[in-house]
Amino acid sequence: MTTMTTPTRPAQIATDLSRPYWDAAAQGRLVLQCCAACGKIRHYPRLLCDSCYSDTAHWVPASGYGAIHSWTVAHHAFHPAFADELPYVLVTVDLAEGVRALGRWRGDTSLALGLRVRGRFETRADGVDLVFEPLPDQDGADDVPARAPER
Amino acid sequence: VTLRDKSCVTGIGETAYMRGSTKTAFELQIESSLKAIADAGLTPRDIDGVIPIGIVSGTADDFIENFGIPDLRFSALVPHGGASPAMALQCAAAAVATGACNHVLITFGRNVSAAANKAGARIHSMPQFHYVTEFEHPMGASAPAQLYAPMARRHMELYGTTVAQFGEVAVACRMHALLNDNAVMKKPITLEDHRNSRMIADPFRLLDCSLESDGGAAVIVSAAERAGDLRHRRIFIAGVAEGHPDSPGSITQRPDMTSLGIAKAAPRAFRMAGVTPADIDVAQIYDCFTYAVIRQVEDMGFCAKGEGGPFVEGGRLQLGGALPTNTHGGLLSQAHVWGLNHIVELVRQLRGDGGRAQVPDAELGVVTGYGDLGDGALAIMRRG
């Protein structure tokens, strides 16, 4: 009888550019790159602001609020580390800050475009998962900031 | 200045397609290249330009050394996955139109049966997937099926596109594969078979997904004035263009995730050729997934955005339909060699060599490519 070991997930490897994102994520905070020159928020991290071409950016906290843009349900594990989790749901979310995030779905509500959600980080053995769940009050416009707080 | 009718596809070659080939990717690439060169009526030493597709097999240097090419005057790499072959047509057309060289070999070989080449593992070492590798792969969005599925789901939610419409694409390709001795898939399928096939990444079922194949394919693009005394009637590249989607490295961040790069390229190619989609007799549309065909007929202007689903209904893509598509069986049912087989098949159709799948009087056709996360290209060809 052989001892089965759980395959390890693909590693979350930060680059020099993205390290502040992962450092914040490890502390449970979602942060986004913000152009120091013109204030445009960008994600995923990149060198230049595509609006003003400044290469200077700082990191601002995101509200975590957003809405479902699309989704998929994985029924086949293309990487062995995910086989035990099937089926799992991946959601693409329009964040209130104007960029998107991909995350795992933690709701049991049936999904629909525009469903209002909030994200948070879950800790796992080898990193973090960004997860989203539905807001309890889908009609409560007040709980979702239309824009990111001013920095 | 235009590339219209400045170049011709003069040679085509393919290996047998299969799973479990004992040949290396480079052996398959060389075999198909020699067939394409012979089909054109050229010798290997006549090749003075080469575009190896992808970086999975031979380099330009390998072709100089194996073919004894005395003076290779042009080489290029086009690193955009399945869009690369159709993009390479534009690259080759530009090269021969300017006189940089006369005969460009576009060539590809792959052996995916090696364990290290499985789709879910392969892409994460490629630089164009670095955002996926860092931000999405670790959460379980690993393979193209999982990365493209949100595009298809959003299209379904916005426009009412249905599972049965995806099935229409799968059934048409399979019907055509049954007419092709060099197609991997041999059994007929129905819309019910499609609907009942196991779910891979919702909304993609198994029969929405293309094959993984071993094989090689190659074409020769020659300057139009050099093509007249070769073996076959001239097949002109009348219009050709490539286009890249916004946020090419991340579908998640794309402003309109239901739009592909080919939406930008198609108006350029049709304008160059001086024709409209209504003029097209036969189409070879990159079919990594059934949804990709529905998306591309919209992006090319065969129908309005959102109407790709109804467009493919009623057997329109089948032989005898208004737009016979993927008459070789496509990536879904013939073989997956990054769409070079689509270019080969379009040339075959326009020569009138389509065999049992020949579209009667096919004079004008279109072939598309789709690569990585939505890069696109198309070529409109006409028989001379």
PDB file of C-alpha atoms in Angstrom, chain B residues 228-367:
ATOM      1  CA  GLY B 228       2.165  31.016 -62.019  1.00  0.00           C
ATOM      2  CA  ASP B 229       4.629  28.351 -63.154  1.00  0.00           C
ATOM      3  CA  LEU B 230       4.200  26.087 -60.122  1.00  0.00           C
ATOM      4  CA  ARG B 231       2.127  22.891 -60.031  1.00  0.00           C
ATOM      5  CA  HIS B 232      -1.348  24.093 -59.048  1.00  0.00           C
ATOM      6  CA  ARG B 233      -3.709  26.850 -60.049  1.00  0.00           C
ATOM      7  CA  ARG B 234      -2.989  29.983 -58.083  1.00  0.00           C
ATOM      8  CA  ILE B 235      -4.870  30.513 -54.832  1.00  0.00           C
ATOM      9  CA  PHE B 236      -4.551  34.216 -54.048  1.00  0.00           C
ATOM     10  CA  ILE B 237      -4.460  35.776 -50.596  1.00  0.00           C
ATOM     11  CA  ALA B 238      -6.924  38.559 -51.377  1.00  0.00           C
ATOM     12  CA  GLY B 239      -7.258  40.005 -47.884  1.00  0.00           C
ATOM     13  CA  VAL B 240      -5.430  39.284 -44.652  1.00  0.00           C
ATOM     14  CA  ALA B 241      -5.253  40.926 -41.231  1.00  0.00           C
ATOM     15  CA  GLU B 242      -4.561  40.255 -37.569  1.00  0.00           C
ATOM     16  CA  GLY B 243      -6.151  41.807 -34.508  1.00  0.00           C
ATOM     17  CA  HIS B 244      -5.644  41.694 -30.775  1.00  0.00           C
ATOM     18  CA  PRO B 245      -8.324  42.064 -28.121  1.00  0.00           C
ATOM     19  CA  ASP B 246      -8.133  44.668 -25.389  1.00  0.00           C
ATOM     20  CA  SER B 247      -6.393  43.217 -22.334  1.00  0.00           C
ATOM     21  CA  PRO B 248      -4.912  40.365 -24.397  1.00  0.00           C
ATOM     22  CA  GLY B 249      -3.211  38.810 -21.375  1.00  0.00           C
ATOM     23  CA  SER B 250      -6.319  38.477 -19.225  1.00  0.00           C
ATOM     24  CA  ILE B 251      -9.879  37.668 -20.205  1.00  0.00           C
ATOM     25  CA  THR B 252     -10.896  38.559 -16.647  1.00  0.00           C
ATOM     26  CA  GLN B 253      -9.817  42.177 -17.133  1.00  0.00           C
ATOM     27  CA  ARG B 254     -11.070  42.561 -20.740  1.00  0.00           C
ATOM     28  CA  PRO B 255     -13.545  45.455 -21.052  1.00  0.00           C
ATOM     29  CA  ASP B 256     -15.829  43.391 -23.346  1.00  0.00           C
ATOM     30  CA  MET B 257     -15.028  39.755 -22.780  1.00  0.00           C
ATOM     31  CA  THR B 258     -17.361  38.678 -25.571  1.00  0.00           C
ATOM     32  CA  SER B 259     -15.252  40.437 -28.225  1.00  0.00           C
ATOM     33  CA  LEU B 260     -12.150  38.905 -29.821  1.00  0.00           C
ATOM     34  CA  GLY B 261      -9.205  40.325 -31.711  1.00  0.00           C
ATOM     35  CA  ILE B 262     -10.689  39.190 -35.007  1.00  0.00           C
ATOM     36  CA  ALA B 263     -13.418  41.821 -34.579  1.00  0.00           C
ATOM     37  CA  LYS B 264     -10.733  44.432 -35.228  1.00  0.00           C
ATOM     38  CA  ALA B 265      -9.075  42.497 -38.052  1.00  0.00           C
ATOM     39  CA  ALA B 266     -12.104  41.411 -40.076  1.00  0.00           C
ATOM     40  CA  PRO B 267     -13.106  44.827 -41.498  1.00  0.00           C
ATOM     41  CA  ARG B 268      -9.510  45.365 -42.632  1.00  0.00           C
ATOM     42  CA  ALA B 269      -9.316  41.983 -44.381  1.00  0.00           C
ATOM     43  CA  PHE B 270     -12.695  42.259 -46.125  1.00  0.00           C
ATOM     44  CA  ARG B 271     -11.933  45.826 -47.227  1.00  0.00           C
ATOM     45  CA  MET B 272      -8.563  44.724 -48.606  1.00  0.00           C
ATOM     46  CA  ALA B 273     -10.182  41.888 -50.557  1.00  0.00           C
ATOM     47  CA  GLY B 274     -13.026  44.101 -51.760  1.00  0.00           C
ATOM     48  CA  VAL B 275     -15.654  41.557 -50.750  1.00  0.00           C
ATOM     49  CA  THR B 276     -18.260  41.120 -48.006  1.00  0.00           C
ATOM     50  CA  PRO B 277     -19.126  38.120 -45.834  1.00  0.00           C
ATOM     51  CA  ALA B 278     -22.119  37.465 -48.119  1.00  0.00           C
ATOM     52  CA  ASP B 279     -19.671  36.673 -50.948  1.00  0.00           C
ATOM     53  CA  ILE B 280     -17.932  33.857 -49.051  1.00  0.00           C
ATOM     54  CA  ASP B 281     -18.532  30.327 -50.428  1.00  0.00           C
ATOM     55  CA  VAL B 282     -16.705  28.301 -47.765  1.00  0.00           C
ATOM     56  CA  ALA B 283     -15.265  29.050 -44.310  1.00  0.00           C
ATOM     57  CA  GLN B 284     -12.653  27.392 -42.111  1.00  0.00           C
ATOM     58  CA  ILE B 285     -13.208  28.929 -38.672  1.00  0.00           C
ATOM     59  CA  TYR B 286     -10.906  28.248 -35.739  1.00  0.00           C
ATOM     60  CA  ASP B 287     -12.895  25.971 -33.470  1.00  0.00           C
ATOM     61  CA  CYS B 288     -10.966  25.469 -30.248  1.00  0.00           C
ATOM     62  CA  PHE B 289     -14.443  25.440 -28.700  1.00  0.00           C
ATOM     63  CA  THR B 290     -17.861  25.438 -30.366  1.00  0.00           C
ATOM     64  CA  TYR B 291     -18.530  28.857 -28.856  1.00  0.00           C
ATOM     65  CA  ALA B 292     -15.492  30.316 -30.637  1.00  0.00           C
ATOM     66  CA  VAL B 293     -17.162  29.679 -34.014  1.00  0.00           C
ATOM     67  CA  ILE B 294     -20.375  31.425 -32.918  1.00  0.00           C
ATOM     68  CA  ARG B 295     -18.344  34.351 -31.611  1.00  0.00           C
ATOM     69  CA  GLN B 296     -16.248  34.668 -34.799  1.00  0.00           C
ATOM     70  CA  VAL B 297     -19.163  34.627 -37.260  1.00  0.00           C
ATOM     71  CA  GLU B 298     -20.441  37.647 -35.326  1.00  0.00           C
ATOM     72  CA  ASP B 299     -17.047  39.343 -35.171  1.00  0.00           C
ATOM     73  CA  MET B 300     -16.524  38.872 -38.932  1.00  0.00           C
ATOM     74  CA  GLY B 301     -19.905  40.368 -39.735  1.00  0.00           C
ATOM     75  CA  PHE B 302     -21.702  37.269 -41.039  1.00  0.00           C
ATOM     76  CA  CYS B 303     -24.411  38.311 -38.584  1.00  0.00           C
ATOM     77  CA  ALA B 304     -24.940  40.964 -35.936  1.00  0.00           C
ATOM     78  CA  LYS B 305     -23.484  40.720 -32.445  1.00  0.00           C
ATOM     79  CA  GLY B 306     -25.546  38.376 -30.342  1.00  0.00           C
ATOM     80  CA  GLU B 307     -27.043  36.578 -33.361  1.00  0.00           C
ATOM     81  CA  GLY B 308     -24.284  34.003 -33.810  1.00  0.00           C
ATOM     82  CA  GLY B 309     -26.353  31.362 -32.025  1.00  0.00           C
ATOM     83  CA  PRO B 310     -29.397  31.569 -34.303  1.00  0.00           C
ATOM     84  CA  PHE B 311     -27.010  31.952 -37.280  1.00  0.00           C
ATOM     85  CA  VAL B 312     -25.538  28.459 -36.835  1.00  0.00           C
ATOM     86  CA  GLU B 313     -28.945  26.781 -36.458  1.00  0.00           C
ATOM     87  CA  GLY B 314     -30.630  24.705 -39.113  1.00  0.00           C
ATOM     88  CA  GLY B 315     -27.454  23.201 -40.530  1.00  0.00           C
ATOM     89  CA  ARG B 316     -26.167  26.478 -41.954  1.00  0.00           C
ATOM     90  CA  LEU B 317     -22.562  25.380 -41.301  1.00  0.00           C
ATOM     91  CA  GLN B 318     -23.035  21.953 -42.911  1.00  0.00           C
ATOM     92  CA  LEU B 319     -22.259  21.023 -46.489  1.00  0.00           C
ATOM     93  CA  GLY B 320     -25.299  22.126 -48.430  1.00  0.00           C
ATOM     94  CA  GLY B 321     -25.935  24.938 -45.937  1.00  0.00           C
ATOM     95  CA  ALA B 322     -25.454  28.619 -46.658  1.00  0.00           C
ATOM     96  CA  LEU B 323     -21.966  28.759 -45.098  1.00  0.00           C
ATOM     97  CA  PRO B 324     -20.248  25.337 -45.206  1.00  0.00           C
ATOM     98  CA  THR B 325     -17.704  25.551 -42.387  1.00  0.00           C
ATOM     99  CA  ASN B 326     -14.794  23.383 -41.327  1.00  0.00           C
ATOM    100  CA  THR B 327     -15.262  21.004 -44.227  1.00  0.00           C
ATOM    101  CA  HIS B 328     -12.318  18.914 -42.939  1.00  0.00           C
ATOM    102  CA  GLY B 329     -13.871  18.412 -39.505  1.00  0.00           C
ATOM    103  CA  GLY B 330     -12.037  21.225 -37.752  1.00  0.00           C
ATOM    104  CA  LEU B 331     -10.156  21.130 -34.484  1.00  0.00           C
ATOM    105  CA  LEU B 332     -13.285  19.605 -32.985  1.00  0.00           C
ATOM    106  CA  SER B 333     -13.307  16.466 -35.133  1.00  0.00           C
ATOM    107  CA  GLN B 334     -10.397  16.320 -37.609  1.00  0.00           C
ATOM    108  CA  ALA B 335      -7.327  17.231 -35.540  1.00  0.00           C
ATOM    109  CA  HIS B 336      -5.785  20.066 -33.553  1.00  0.00           C
ATOM    110  CA  VAL B 337      -2.671  21.392 -35.244  1.00  0.00           C
ATOM    111  CA  TRP B 338      -3.241  25.025 -34.266  1.00  0.00           C
ATOM    112  CA  GLY B 339      -5.438  25.666 -37.301  1.00  0.00           C
ATOM    113  CA  LEU B 340      -2.826  25.078 -39.989  1.00  0.00           C
ATOM    114  CA  ASN B 341      -5.158  22.303 -41.102  1.00  0.00           C
ATOM    115  CA  HIS B 342      -7.807  25.004 -41.666  1.00  0.00           C
ATOM    116  CA  ILE B 343      -5.518  26.813 -44.115  1.00  0.00           C
ATOM    117  CA  VAL B 344      -4.692  23.540 -45.885  1.00  0.00           C
ATOM    118  CA  GLU B 345      -8.399  22.729 -46.197  1.00  0.00           C
ATOM    119  CA  LEU B 346      -9.349  26.138 -47.581  1.00  0.00           C
ATOM    120  CA  VAL B 347      -6.696  25.812 -50.299  1.00  0.00           C
ATOM    121  CA  ARG B 348      -7.909  22.299 -51.066  1.00  0.00           C
ATOM    122  CA  GLN B 349     -11.494  23.543 -51.421  1.00  0.00           C
ATOM    123  CA  LEU B 350     -10.525  26.455 -53.691  1.00  0.00           C
ATOM    124  CA  ARG B 351      -8.483  24.115 -55.894  1.00  0.00           C
ATOM    125  CA  GLY B 352     -11.541  21.878 -56.203  1.00  0.00           C
ATOM    126  CA  ASP B 353      -9.694  19.038 -54.444  1.00  0.00           C
ATOM    127  CA  GLY B 354     -12.100  18.760 -51.507  1.00  0.00           C
ATOM    128  CA  GLY B 355     -13.127  15.203 -52.327  1.00  0.00           C
ATOM    129  CA  ARG B 356     -16.387  14.100 -50.748  1.00  0.00           C
ATOM    130  CA  ALA B 357     -16.514  17.371 -48.780  1.00  0.00           C
ATOM    131  CA  GLN B 358     -16.067  19.630 -51.816  1.00  0.00           C
ATOM    132  CA  VAL B 359     -18.257  22.724 -51.796  1.00  0.00           C
ATOM    133  CA  PRO B 360     -19.513  23.077 -55.393  1.00  0.00           C
ATOM    134  CA  ASP B 361     -17.971  26.012 -57.261  1.00  0.00           C
ATOM    135  CA  ALA B 362     -16.059  27.294 -54.251  1.00  0.00           C
ATOM    136  CA  GLU B 363     -14.270  30.386 -55.516  1.00  0.00           C
ATOM    137  CA  LEU B 364     -13.902  32.547 -52.416  1.00  0.00           C
ATOM    138  CA  GLY B 365     -13.248  31.459 -48.855  1.00  0.00           C
ATOM    139  CA  VAL B 366     -12.131  32.654 -45.451  1.00  0.00           C
ATOM    140  CA  VAL B 367      -9.904  31.036 -42.845  1.00  0.00           C
TER     141      VAL B 367
END
